CSV table of C-alpha atoms in Angstrom, one decimal:
chain,number,residue,atom,x,y,z
C,1,MET,CA,43.9,138.6,38.0
C,2,ALA,CA,41.5,141.4,38.7
C,3,VAL,CA,44.4,143.9,38.1
C,4,MET,CA,45.2,142.2,34.8
C,5,ALA,CA,41.6,142.5,33.7
C,6,GLY,CA,41.4,146.1,34.8
C,7,ALA,CA,44.6,147.0,32.8
C,8,LEU,CA,43.2,145.1,29.7
C,9,GLY,CA,40.0,147.0,30.0
C,10,GLU,CA,41.8,150.3,30.1
C,11,LEU,CA,43.9,149.4,27.1
C,12,MET,CA,40.8,148.5,25.1
C,13,LEU,CA,39.0,151.7,26.1
C,14,THR,CA,42.1,153.6,25.1
C,15,GLY,CA,42.1,151.8,21.7
C,16,GLY,CA,38.5,152.7,21.2
C,17,VAL,CA,39.1,156.4,22.0
C,18,LEU,CA,42.1,156.4,19.6
C,19,VAL,CA,39.9,155.1,16.7
C,20,LEU,CA,37.2,157.7,17.5
C,21,LEU,CA,39.9,160.4,17.6
C,22,PHE,CA,41.1,159.3,14.2
C,23,VAL,CA,37.6,159.5,12.8
C,24,VAL,CA,37.3,163.1,14.2
C,25,TYR,CA,40.6,163.9,12.6
C,26,THR,CA,39.5,162.6,9.2
C,27,LEU,CA,36.0,164.2,9.3
C,28,TRP,CA,36.9,167.5,10.8
C,29,GLY,CA,40.6,167.9,11.7
C,30,THR,CA,41.9,167.8,8.1
C,31,GLY,CA,39.3,170.4,7.0
C,32,ILE,CA,40.7,173.1,9.3
C,33,GLN,CA,44.1,173.0,7.6
C,34,THR,CA,42.5,172.9,4.1
C,35,ALA,CA,40.3,175.9,4.9
C,36,ALA,CA,43.3,178.0,5.9
C,37,ALA,CA,45.2,176.8,2.8
C,38,GLN,CA,42.3,177.7,0.5
C,39,ASN,CA,42.4,181.3,2.0
C,40,ASP,CA,46.1,181.6,1.3
C,41,LEU,CA,45.7,180.2,-2.2
C,42,ARG,CA,42.9,182.6,-3.0
C,43,ASN,CA,45.1,185.5,-2.1
C,44,GLN,CA,47.9,184.0,-4.1
C,45,PHE,CA,45.6,183.6,-7.1
C,46,GLU,CA,44.4,187.2,-6.9
C,47,LEU,CA,48.0,188.4,-6.9
C,48,GLN,CA,48.6,186.3,-10.0
C,49,LEU,CA,45.6,188.0,-11.7
C,50,ASP,CA,47.1,191.4,-10.9
C,51,GLU,CA,50.4,190.5,-12.4
C,52,VAL,CA,48.6,189.2,-15.6
C,53,ASP,CA,46.9,192.6,-15.9
C,54,LEU,CA,50.2,194.4,-15.6
C,55,ASP,CA,52.2,192.5,-18.3
C,56,THR,CA,49.7,190.8,-20.6
C,57,ASP,CA,51.5,189.1,-23.4
C,58,GLU,CA,48.7,188.3,-25.8
C,59,ASP,CA,50.9,186.1,-28.0
C,60,GLU,CA,51.9,183.7,-25.2
C,61,PRO,CA,48.9,183.3,-22.9
C,62,GLN,CA,50.1,179.8,-21.7
C,63,ALA,CA,53.3,181.4,-20.3
C,64,ALA,CA,51.1,182.3,-17.3
C,65,TYR,CA,51.4,178.6,-16.2
C,66,GLU,CA,55.1,178.2,-16.7
C,67,GLY,CA,56.3,179.8,-13.4
C,68,LEU,CA,53.9,177.7,-11.3
C,69,GLU,CA,55.5,175.3,-8.8
C,70,LEU,CA,53.9,172.3,-7.1
C,71,GLY,CA,51.3,173.5,-4.7
C,72,ASP,CA,50.9,177.0,-6.2
C,73,ALA,CA,47.4,178.4,-6.8
C,74,TYR,CA,46.4,177.4,-10.3
C,75,GLY,CA,42.8,178.7,-10.8
C,76,ILE,CA,39.3,178.5,-9.5
C,77,LEU,CA,37.0,175.6,-10.0
C,78,ARG,CA,33.2,176.2,-10.0
C,79,ILE,CA,30.6,173.4,-10.0
C,80,PRO,CA,27.0,174.7,-9.7
C,81,ARG,CA,25.8,171.2,-9.1
C,82,PHE,CA,27.6,171.3,-5.7
C,83,GLY,CA,26.0,174.6,-4.8
C,84,GLU,CA,25.2,178.0,-6.4
C,85,ASN,CA,28.3,179.7,-5.0
C,86,TRP,CA,30.5,176.5,-4.8
C,87,GLU,CA,34.1,177.3,-5.7
C,88,LYS,CA,37.5,175.9,-4.7
C,89,ILE,CA,41.0,177.1,-5.6
C,90,ILE,CA,42.8,174.5,-7.7
C,91,VAL,CA,46.5,173.8,-6.8
C,92,GLN,CA,49.2,172.8,-9.2
C,93,GLY,CA,50.1,169.1,-8.8
C,94,VAL,CA,48.4,166.0,-7.4
C,95,GLU,CA,50.9,164.9,-4.7
C,96,ASP,CA,49.5,164.3,-1.3
C,97,GLU,CA,50.9,167.6,-0.1
C,98,ASP,CA,49.1,169.5,-2.9
C,99,LEU,CA,45.7,167.7,-2.6
C,100,LYS,CA,45.6,168.5,1.1
C,101,ASN,CA,45.1,172.1,0.2
C,102,GLY,CA,42.5,171.7,-2.6
C,103,PRO,CA,41.7,170.0,-5.9
C,104,GLY,CA,44.9,169.5,-7.8
C,105,HIS,CA,45.8,169.8,-11.5
C,106,TYR,CA,47.5,166.7,-13.0
C,107,LEU,CA,50.9,168.2,-14.0
C,108,ASP,CA,51.1,166.3,-17.3
C,109,SER,CA,47.6,167.2,-18.4
C,110,ALA,CA,46.6,170.1,-20.6
C,111,ASP,CA,45.9,173.6,-19.4
C,112,PRO,CA,42.3,174.9,-19.6
C,113,GLY,CA,41.3,175.9,-23.1
C,114,GLU,CA,44.2,174.0,-24.7
C,115,LEU,CA,43.6,171.0,-26.9
C,116,GLY,CA,43.9,167.9,-24.8
C,117,ASN,CA,42.5,166.9,-21.4
C,118,PHE,CA,42.6,169.3,-18.4
C,119,ALA,CA,42.6,166.8,-15.5
C,120,VAL,CA,41.9,167.6,-11.8
C,121,ALA,CA,41.8,165.3,-8.8
C,122,GLY,CA,40.1,166.0,-5.5
C,123,HIS,CA,39.3,164.5,-2.1
C,124,ARG,CA,35.8,163.1,-1.4
C,125,SER,CA,36.3,162.7,2.3
C,126,GLY,CA,38.4,164.8,4.6
C,127,HIS,CA,40.7,167.7,3.6
C,128,GLY,CA,37.7,169.9,3.0
C,129,GLU,CA,36.1,167.1,0.9
C,130,PRO,CA,35.7,169.2,-2.2
C,131,PHE,CA,34.3,166.4,-4.2
C,132,ALA,CA,32.0,165.0,-1.4
C,133,ARG,CA,29.0,165.0,-3.7
C,134,PHE,CA,30.8,163.7,-6.8
C,135,PRO,CA,28.2,161.0,-7.7
C,136,GLU,CA,25.5,163.7,-8.1
C,137,LEU,CA,27.3,165.0,-11.2
C,138,GLN,CA,25.0,164.6,-14.2
C,139,GLU,CA,25.7,164.6,-17.9
C,140,GLY,CA,25.1,168.1,-19.2
C,141,ASP,CA,26.3,169.8,-16.0
C,142,ILE,CA,28.5,172.8,-16.4
C,143,ILE,CA,32.0,172.9,-14.8
C,144,GLU,CA,33.7,176.4,-14.9
C,145,VAL,CA,37.4,176.9,-14.5
C,146,GLU,CA,38.9,180.4,-14.1
C,147,THR,CA,42.7,180.8,-14.5
C,148,ALA,CA,45.2,183.6,-15.2
C,149,THR,CA,44.5,183.1,-18.9
C,150,GLY,CA,40.7,183.2,-18.9
C,151,ILE,CA,37.4,181.7,-17.9
C,152,TYR,CA,36.4,178.3,-19.5
C,153,GLN,CA,33.2,176.3,-19.3
C,154,TYR,CA,33.0,172.6,-19.9
C,155,GLN,CA,29.9,170.5,-20.2
C,156,LEU,CA,30.0,167.0,-18.8
C,157,TYR,CA,29.2,164.2,-21.3
C,158,ASP,CA,30.3,161.3,-19.1
C,159,ALA,CA,29.3,161.5,-15.4
C,160,PRO,CA,28.1,159.2,-12.5
C,161,ASP,CA,24.6,160.6,-13.1
C,162,GLY,CA,23.5,160.2,-9.5
C,163,ASP,CA,24.6,156.5,-9.2
C,164,SER,CA,26.9,156.1,-6.2
C,165,ASP,CA,28.8,153.4,-8.2
C,166,GLY,CA,28.6,155.3,-11.5
C,167,ASN,CA,31.8,155.8,-13.5
C,168,LYS,CA,33.7,153.6,-11.0
C,169,ILE,CA,37.1,152.6,-12.4
C,170,GLU,CA,40.3,150.9,-11.3
C,171,ILE,CA,43.2,152.8,-9.8
C,172,GLN,CA,45.3,152.0,-12.9
C,173,ASP,CA,42.8,153.4,-15.3
C,174,SER,CA,44.9,156.5,-16.1
C,175,TRP,CA,43.3,156.6,-19.6
C,176,VAL,CA,40.6,158.8,-18.3
C,177,ALA,CA,43.2,161.6,-17.9
C,178,ASP,CA,44.8,160.9,-21.3
C,179,PRO,CA,44.7,163.7,-24.0
C,180,VAL,CA,42.2,161.6,-25.9
C,181,PRO,CA,40.5,159.3,-23.4
C,182,GLY,CA,40.3,155.7,-24.9
C,183,GLU,CA,43.1,156.3,-27.4
C,184,PRO,CA,46.8,155.7,-26.9
C,185,SER,CA,48.3,158.4,-24.8
C,186,SER,CA,50.3,159.6,-27.8
C,187,ALA,CA,47.2,160.3,-29.8
C,188,GLU,CA,47.0,163.9,-31.1
C,189,PRO,CA,44.0,165.7,-29.4
C,190,SER,CA,41.6,167.6,-31.5
C,191,GLU,CA,39.2,168.6,-28.6
C,192,SER,CA,39.6,170.4,-25.3
C,193,LEU,CA,38.3,168.2,-22.5
C,194,LEU,CA,38.1,168.3,-18.7
C,195,THR,CA,38.3,165.3,-16.5
C,196,LEU,CA,37.7,165.1,-12.7
C,197,THR,CA,38.8,162.2,-10.6
C,198,THR,CA,38.2,161.2,-7.0
C,199,CYS,CA,38.2,158.1,-4.8
C,200,TRP,CA,35.7,155.3,-4.6
C,201,PRO,CA,34.3,154.4,-2.2
C,202,ARG,CA,33.9,157.7,-0.5
C,203,TRP,CA,35.6,156.6,2.7
C,204,GLY,CA,38.2,154.4,1.0
C,205,SER,CA,40.7,154.2,-1.8
C,206,SER,CA,40.2,150.8,-3.5
C,207,HIS,CA,38.9,152.3,-6.7
C,208,ARG,CA,38.4,155.7,-8.4
C,209,MET,CA,35.5,157.6,-9.9
C,210,TYR,CA,35.7,160.1,-12.8
C,211,ALA,CA,33.6,162.5,-14.9
C,212,THR,CA,34.6,164.0,-18.3
C,213,GLY,CA,33.3,167.0,-20.2
C,214,ILE,CA,34.1,169.1,-23.3
C,215,LEU,CA,34.9,172.8,-23.7
C,216,ILE,CA,31.8,174.7,-24.7
C,217,SER,CA,32.9,178.3,-24.2
C,218,SER,CA,36.0,180.2,-23.3
C,219,GLU,CA,36.7,183.8,-22.6
C,220,GLU,CA,40.3,184.7,-22.8
C,221,ARG,CA,41.6,187.7,-20.7
X,1,MET,CA,47.3,152.6,34.2
X,2,TYR,CA,45.3,155.9,34.5
X,3,ALA,CA,45.1,155.4,38.3
X,4,TRP,CA,48.8,154.7,38.4
X,5,VAL,CA,49.6,158.0,36.6
X,6,TRP,CA,47.2,159.8,39.0
X,7,ARG,CA,49.0,158.4,42.0
X,8,HIS,CA,52.4,159.6,40.7
X,9,LEU,CA,51.4,163.1,39.9
X,10,PRO,CA,52.6,165.7,42.5
X,11,GLY,CA,50.6,168.2,44.5
X,12,PRO,CA,47.0,168.4,45.8
X,13,TRP,CA,44.1,167.2,43.7
X,14,PRO,CA,43.3,170.4,41.7
X,15,VAL,CA,47.0,170.6,40.7
X,16,ARG,CA,47.0,166.9,39.7
X,17,LEU,CA,43.8,167.4,37.7
X,18,PHE,CA,45.3,170.3,35.8
X,19,ILE,CA,48.6,168.4,35.0
X,20,TYR,CA,46.5,165.4,33.9
X,21,LEU,CA,44.4,167.5,31.5
X,22,VAL,CA,47.5,169.2,30.1
X,23,LEU,CA,49.1,165.8,29.6
X,24,ILE,CA,46.0,164.4,27.7
X,25,LEU,CA,45.7,167.6,25.6
X,26,GLY,CA,49.4,167.2,24.6
X,27,ILE,CA,48.9,163.6,23.6
X,28,VAL,CA,45.8,164.4,21.5
X,29,ALA,CA,47.7,167.3,19.8
X,30,ALA,CA,50.6,165.0,19.0
X,31,LEU,CA,48.1,162.5,17.5
X,32,PHE,CA,46.5,165.2,15.3
X,33,PHE,CA,49.6,166.9,14.1
X,34,TRP,CA,52.0,164.0,13.6
X,35,VAL,CA,50.6,160.5,14.2
X,36,PHE,CA,47.3,160.7,12.2
X,37,PRO,CA,48.8,162.4,9.1
X,38,TRP,CA,51.5,159.7,9.1
X,39,VAL,CA,48.9,156.9,9.4
X,40,GLU,CA,46.9,158.5,6.5
X,41,ASP,CA,49.9,158.8,4.2
X,42,THR,CA,51.4,155.4,5.1
X,43,PHE,CA,48.3,153.2,4.7
X,44,ASP,CA,47.0,154.7,1.4
X,45,ILE,CA,43.6,155.3,2.8
X,46,ASN,CA,42.8,158.5,1.0
X,47,ARG,CA,44.0,158.5,-2.6
X,48,VAL,CA,42.1,160.2,-5.4
X,49,THR,CA,44.4,160.1,-8.5
X,50,VAL,CA,44.5,157.6,-11.3
X,51,GLY,CA,47.6,155.8,-12.5
């Protein structure tokens, strides 16, 4: 009996340690891989910029995006609300494998500066938690995106505004990333928008959270 | 179970301690590199995309 109780105790202790280790993995372990990936992606993006300088085709600026594969460096995202020098490299695609390395560009969404909706998803917990402070985003905040084609500034007109439950939506609410949010996805866009999505709650995935802005300035290369 | 493993390790106690630590380190590494990523992907606990 005493042996049984001892074995049971050891099992329970082991279970507790496993859970703790998983928390350590989520909080810290996943970030190590992301930091290394962000470094590689930054180098990759700088190489892309060099290539753009070499063969600039001014008639076809969007061609810069056509060669991109899933997981490739796409551009730089800057959000002053998250810190003066806050910037992350955006990757092409929003599969799990892509988002582990940084915020990801929804493949079917527009490219920056284009008419339509440039949509980006990012983690709020683990994997470098790029969007950890997402609820702090305010209407009027500037979001800057730099890609091979130029530098684009968007101003948020729809944001959580400091409310931890602000702009909470269902998982299926893909309309936020539509070319014209709120209109049928076939609607012809007349504005250039940016939409960011992340998880809600921060340490779960039962819902989503979003913020949307409109292009206010663009500086083509 | 931990005492059982200890009794079945060879050598004097410093050697046993070393082997034990290496064993634990190996298991933790396996958890971090394979088991935890699998758990995360399989149980949908960290999704951030709509649709």
